[in-house]
Tab-separated table of C-alpha atoms in Angstrom:
chain	number	residue	atom	x	y	z
A	1208	MET	CA	26.988	-12.835	5.060
A	1209	THR	CA	24.356	-10.968	6.746
A	1210	ASP	CA	22.493	-8.075	5.160
A	1211	GLN	CA	22.506	-4.407	5.876
A	1212	LEU	CA	18.919	-4.164	6.455
A	1213	PRO	CA	17.653	-2.939	9.762
A	1214	SER	CA	16.024	-5.797	11.694
A	1215	PHE	CA	12.511	-4.423	10.976
A	1216	ALA	CA	12.286	-3.390	7.472
A	1217	PHE	CA	9.444	-2.877	4.986
A	1218	ARG	CA	10.334	-2.838	1.289
A	1219	LEU	CA	8.798	-2.599	-2.218
A	1220	THR	CA	10.130	-4.618	-5.184
A	1221	SER	CA	9.351	-5.258	-8.741
A	1222	ASP	CA	11.324	-8.399	-8.784
A	1223	ALA	CA	10.303	-11.874	-7.947
A	1224	ILE	CA	10.383	-12.522	-4.200
A	1225	ASP	CA	13.122	-14.906	-3.215
A	1226	THR	CA	11.610	-16.476	-0.042
A	1227	ALA	CA	14.444	-18.536	0.745
A	1228	SER	CA	16.908	-15.969	0.889
A	1229	LEU	CA	14.436	-13.781	3.095
A	1230	THR	CA	14.091	-16.539	5.556
A	1231	ARG	CA	17.864	-17.076	5.656
A	1232	GLU	CA	18.231	-13.482	6.619
A	1233	LEU	CA	15.990	-14.048	9.565
A	1234	HIS	CA	18.547	-15.684	11.835
A	1235	ASP	CA	19.280	-15.281	15.624
A	1236	SER	CA	20.651	-17.651	18.075
A	1237	ALA	CA	17.879	-16.505	20.625
A	1238	ALA	CA	15.127	-17.239	18.072
A	1239	GLY	CA	13.169	-20.231	18.743
A	1240	ALA	CA	10.467	-19.733	16.184
A	1241	CYS	CA	10.227	-18.319	12.634
A	1242	VAL	CA	6.827	-17.634	11.360
A	1243	THR	CA	6.293	-16.556	7.617
A	1244	PHE	CA	3.580	-15.646	5.496
A	1245	GLU	CA	3.184	-15.357	1.704
A	1246	GLY	CA	0.276	-14.023	-0.130
A	1247	ARG	CA	-0.057	-15.263	-3.539
A	1248	VAL	CA	-1.810	-14.275	-6.851
A	1249	ARG	CA	-4.802	-16.785	-7.304
A	1250	ASP	CA	-6.653	-17.332	-10.351
A	1251	VAL	CA	-10.095	-16.502	-9.222
A	1252	ASN	CA	-11.631	-13.763	-7.502
A	1253	GLU	CA	-15.463	-13.464	-6.813
A	1254	GLY	CA	-16.326	-15.651	-9.600
A	1255	HIS	CA	-14.032	-13.900	-12.247
A	1256	ALA	CA	-11.053	-15.992	-13.832
A	1257	VAL	CA	-8.032	-13.834	-13.105
A	1258	ARG	CA	-5.352	-13.694	-15.714
A	1259	ARG	CA	-2.897	-11.463	-13.845
A	1260	LEU	CA	-2.576	-8.681	-11.396
A	1261	GLU	CA	-0.970	-5.309	-11.272
A	1262	TYR	CA	0.029	-3.629	-8.121
A	1263	GLU	CA	0.817	0.255	-7.988
A	1264	SER	CA	2.105	1.961	-4.909
A	1265	TYR	CA	2.404	5.508	-3.645
A	1266	GLU	CA	5.924	4.755	-2.681
A	1267	ALA	CA	6.875	7.589	-0.579
A	1268	VAL	CA	3.971	7.012	1.805
A	1269	ALA	CA	3.914	3.288	1.439
A	1270	LEU	CA	7.559	3.069	2.622
A	1271	LYS	CA	6.981	5.528	5.529
A	1272	GLU	CA	3.651	3.765	6.588
A	1273	GLY	CA	5.209	0.243	6.140
A	1274	LYS	CA	8.124	1.108	8.447
A	1275	ARG	CA	5.665	2.442	11.064
A	1276	VAL	CA	3.975	-0.981	10.956
A	1277	MET	CA	7.298	-2.637	11.325
A	1278	ASP	CA	8.437	-0.535	14.301
A	1279	GLU	CA	5.122	-1.273	15.991
A	1280	ALA	CA	5.861	-4.965	15.479
A	1281	ALA	CA	9.267	-4.267	16.816
A	1282	SER	CA	7.958	-2.739	20.052
A	1283	LYS	CA	5.999	-6.133	20.795
A	1284	GLU	CA	7.876	-8.163	23.339
A	1285	HIS	CA	9.935	-11.186	22.400
A	1286	VAL	CA	9.930	-10.231	18.765
A	1287	ILE	CA	13.597	-10.372	17.542
A	1288	ALA	CA	13.446	-9.431	13.971
A	1289	ALA	CA	10.849	-9.130	11.235
A	1290	GLN	CA	10.783	-8.264	7.423
A	1291	CYS	CA	8.024	-7.561	5.055
A	1292	ILE	CA	8.379	-7.078	1.229
A	1293	HIS	CA	5.617	-6.337	-1.249
A	1294	ARG	CA	5.670	-6.399	-4.949
A	1295	VAL	CA	4.778	-3.768	-7.307
A	1296	GLY	CA	4.113	-4.023	-11.178
A	1297	ARG	CA	2.619	-6.929	-13.042
A	1298	LEU	CA	2.400	-10.298	-11.465
A	1299	GLU	CA	1.190	-13.516	-12.955
A	1300	ILE	CA	-0.929	-16.338	-11.353
A	1301	GLY	CA	1.036	-18.040	-8.497
A	1302	GLU	CA	3.530	-15.303	-7.951
A	1303	ILE	CA	4.152	-14.160	-4.327
A	1304	ALA	CA	2.517	-10.531	-3.850
A	1305	VAL	CA	3.651	-10.041	-0.317
A	1306	TRP	CA	5.792	-11.730	2.168
A	1307	VAL	CA	5.895	-11.224	5.917
A	1308	GLY	CA	8.651	-12.955	8.226
A	1309	VAL	CA	9.100	-12.919	11.937
A	1310	ILE	CA	11.418	-14.395	14.556
A	1311	SER	CA	11.028	-14.427	18.171
A	1312	GLY	CA	11.867	-16.527	21.411
A	1313	HIS	CA	8.624	-18.446	21.045
A	1314	ARG	CA	6.062	-19.450	18.541
A	1315	GLU	CA	3.088	-17.405	20.083
A	1316	GLU	CA	4.651	-14.033	19.542
A	1317	ALA	CA	5.757	-14.778	16.055
A	1318	PHE	CA	2.482	-15.813	15.077
A	1319	ARG	CA	0.772	-12.872	16.361
A	1320	ALA	CA	3.421	-10.202	15.224
A	1321	CYS	CA	3.102	-11.911	11.424
A	1322	ARG	CA	-0.564	-11.461	11.603
A	1323	TYR	CA	-0.362	-8.065	12.879
A	1324	ILE	CA	2.014	-6.917	10.223
A	1325	ILE	CA	0.044	-8.337	7.304
A	1326	ASP	CA	-3.187	-6.990	8.547
A	1327	GLU	CA	-1.844	-3.480	9.242
A	1328	VAL	CA	-0.137	-3.381	5.736
A	1329	LYS	CA	-3.173	-4.344	4.019
A	1330	ALA	CA	-5.104	-1.558	5.788
A	1331	ARG	CA	-2.550	1.312	5.919
A	1332	VAL	CA	0.073	1.133	3.166
A	1333	PRO	CA	-1.016	2.769	-0.098
A	1334	ILE	CA	-0.891	0.003	-2.573
A	1335	TRP	CA	-3.531	-0.767	-5.192
A	1336	LYS	CA	-4.401	-3.971	-7.131
A	1337	ARG	CA	-5.814	-4.206	-10.576
A	1338	GLU	CA	-7.091	-7.451	-11.463
A	1339	GLN	CA	-6.980	-8.228	-15.307
A	1340	TYR	CA	-9.722	-10.915	-16.006
A	1341	ARG	CA	-9.584	-13.678	-18.842
A	1342	ASP	CA	-12.613	-12.004	-20.370
A	1343	GLY	CA	-10.419	-8.880	-20.981
A	1344	ALA	CA	-12.040	-6.786	-18.148
A	1345	SER	CA	-10.183	-5.338	-15.360
A	1346	GLU	CA	-11.020	-3.912	-12.033
A	1347	TRP	CA	-9.200	-2.093	-9.201
A	1348	ILE	CA	-9.918	-4.221	-6.007
A	1349	GLU	CA	-10.303	-2.781	-2.750
A	1350	ASN	CA	-9.385	-4.800	0.601
A	1351	ALA	CA	-12.185	-5.538	2.802
A	1352	ARG	CA	-11.831	-3.316	5.751
B	227	MET	CA	-7.363	34.007	-1.570
B	228	SER	CA	-6.127	30.988	-4.131
B	229	SER	CA	-3.367	28.799	-3.788
B	230	ARG	CA	-1.399	26.854	-6.477
B	231	VAL	CA	-1.028	23.044	-5.693
B	232	THR	CA	0.038	19.968	-7.390
B	233	ILE	CA	-2.190	16.896	-7.283
B	234	GLU	CA	-0.831	13.605	-8.027
B	235	TYR	CA	-3.180	10.561	-8.927
B	236	PHE	CA	-2.718	6.911	-8.366
B	237	ALA	CA	-4.649	3.836	-9.482
B	238	LEU	CA	-8.411	4.447	-10.018
B	239	LEU	CA	-8.311	8.197	-9.922
B	240	ARG	CA	-5.242	8.402	-12.147
B	241	GLU	CA	-7.339	6.466	-14.732
B	242	ARG	CA	-10.510	8.488	-14.201
B	243	ARG	CA	-8.269	11.728	-14.512
B	244	GLY	CA	-6.171	10.425	-17.388
B	245	LEU	CA	-3.282	12.239	-15.801
B	246	ASP	CA	-0.581	11.095	-13.156
B	247	ARG	CA	-0.221	14.814	-11.864
B	248	GLU	CA	-1.436	18.349	-12.502
B	249	GLU	CA	-1.027	21.804	-11.078
B	250	VAL	CA	-4.394	23.435	-9.841
B	251	GLU	CA	-5.145	26.974	-8.814
B	252	THR	CA	-7.698	26.609	-6.331
B	253	SER	CA	-9.582	28.752	-3.693
B	254	ALA	CA	-10.603	25.560	-1.568
B	255	PRO	CA	-9.566	26.322	1.996
B	256	ASP	CA	-8.860	22.846	2.963
B	257	ALA	CA	-8.477	19.462	1.554
B	258	ALA	CA	-12.119	18.522	1.853
B	259	ALA	CA	-13.038	21.269	-0.397
B	260	LEU	CA	-10.454	20.719	-3.002
B	261	PHE	CA	-11.447	17.022	-3.150
B	262	ASP	CA	-15.059	17.902	-3.729
B	263	GLU	CA	-14.039	20.557	-6.315
B	264	ILE	CA	-11.899	18.336	-8.281
B	265	ALA	CA	-14.206	15.264	-7.766
B	266	ALA	CA	-17.126	17.161	-9.348
B	267	ARG	CA	-15.059	18.762	-12.062
B	268	HIS	CA	-13.889	15.423	-13.512
B	269	GLY	CA	-16.706	13.057	-12.425
B	270	PHE	CA	-14.795	10.789	-10.011
B	271	GLY	CA	-17.628	9.286	-8.627
B	272	SER	CA	-15.825	8.480	-5.353
B	273	ARG	CA	-17.627	9.561	-2.222
B	274	ARG	CA	-15.084	11.347	0.136
B	275	ASP	CA	-15.946	9.080	3.154
B	276	THR	CA	-14.369	6.379	1.162
B	277	VAL	CA	-11.271	8.236	0.310
B	278	ARG	CA	-8.253	9.579	2.470
B	279	VAL	CA	-5.751	12.320	1.633
B	280	ALA	CA	-1.956	12.853	1.843
B	281	ILE	CA	-0.396	16.236	1.904
B	282	ASN	CA	3.321	16.456	1.335
B	283	ASP	CA	3.532	12.625	1.675
B	284	GLU	CA	1.718	12.430	5.037
B	285	VAL	CA	-1.729	11.072	5.335
B	286	THR	CA	-3.590	13.628	7.124
B	287	THR	CA	-7.229	14.791	7.931
B	288	TRP	CA	-9.783	16.350	5.425
B	289	ASN	CA	-9.929	19.741	7.505
B	290	HIS	CA	-5.977	20.120	6.614
B	291	PRO	CA	-5.639	23.549	5.103
B	292	VAL	CA	-4.346	23.753	1.641
B	293	SER	CA	-1.296	25.905	0.772
B	294	SER	CA	0.631	26.924	-2.203
B	295	GLY	CA	3.323	24.610	-3.158
B	296	ASP	CA	1.498	21.616	-1.370
B	297	ARG	CA	1.602	18.166	-3.053
B	298	ILE	CA	-1.747	16.370	-2.539
B	299	VAL	CA	-2.701	12.817	-3.232
B	300	PHE	CA	-6.200	11.408	-2.874
B	301	LEU	CA	-6.222	7.750	-1.688
B	302	THR	CA	-8.827	5.417	-2.841
B	303	PRO	CA	-9.183	2.313	-0.712
B	304	PHE	CA	-6.110	0.144	-0.721
B	305	GLY	CA	-5.593	-3.243	-2.121
B	306	GLY	CA	-2.279	-4.462	-1.246
B	307	GLY	CA	-1.469	-7.922	0.194
């Protein structure tokens, strides 16, 4: 029933993210808290009507750097397990672009580790996003630093 | 002394260059000089202080030397999440 994944994994996928099964994978009898974050594709950015998105990764470094972020989260006290999965390829409005889940003994550590993972992944993992707008234009979007 | 390296392009720079990858003969001693050479040749318009570099799948510093056989990727600002 349980997965073969390490307790702190970073993955890339071109398939829709199944949050229910990811959440189910995060179970431990010592876990009193589970905090999850999902980043979704929204239909507007800085006044432009967005039609869809495309994510592109530099996979070799993305997986390596993503794993480092997860290992850093693992080194935080009381965090039991964490998973992060990021989409690549074409995404439609409302789809989940990234998902982070953390379990820990108490809520404080889970909230903190979840925040840490999403912030570090955005800053350090080589994934690029191109927004396609309703007016036909498109643009590569940079994360705020 | 020149070296022969492979440059791979992603996202914005892939579009600007019109290629996924190319082999380049260069006399650039380090990654910074190589970026400046390639950026000028193809009109990338990205300033080096906004770009990072990976050599052989490790993000490294601009003063990292360039050697024959290296696989080099210039990383424009990320947009994941």
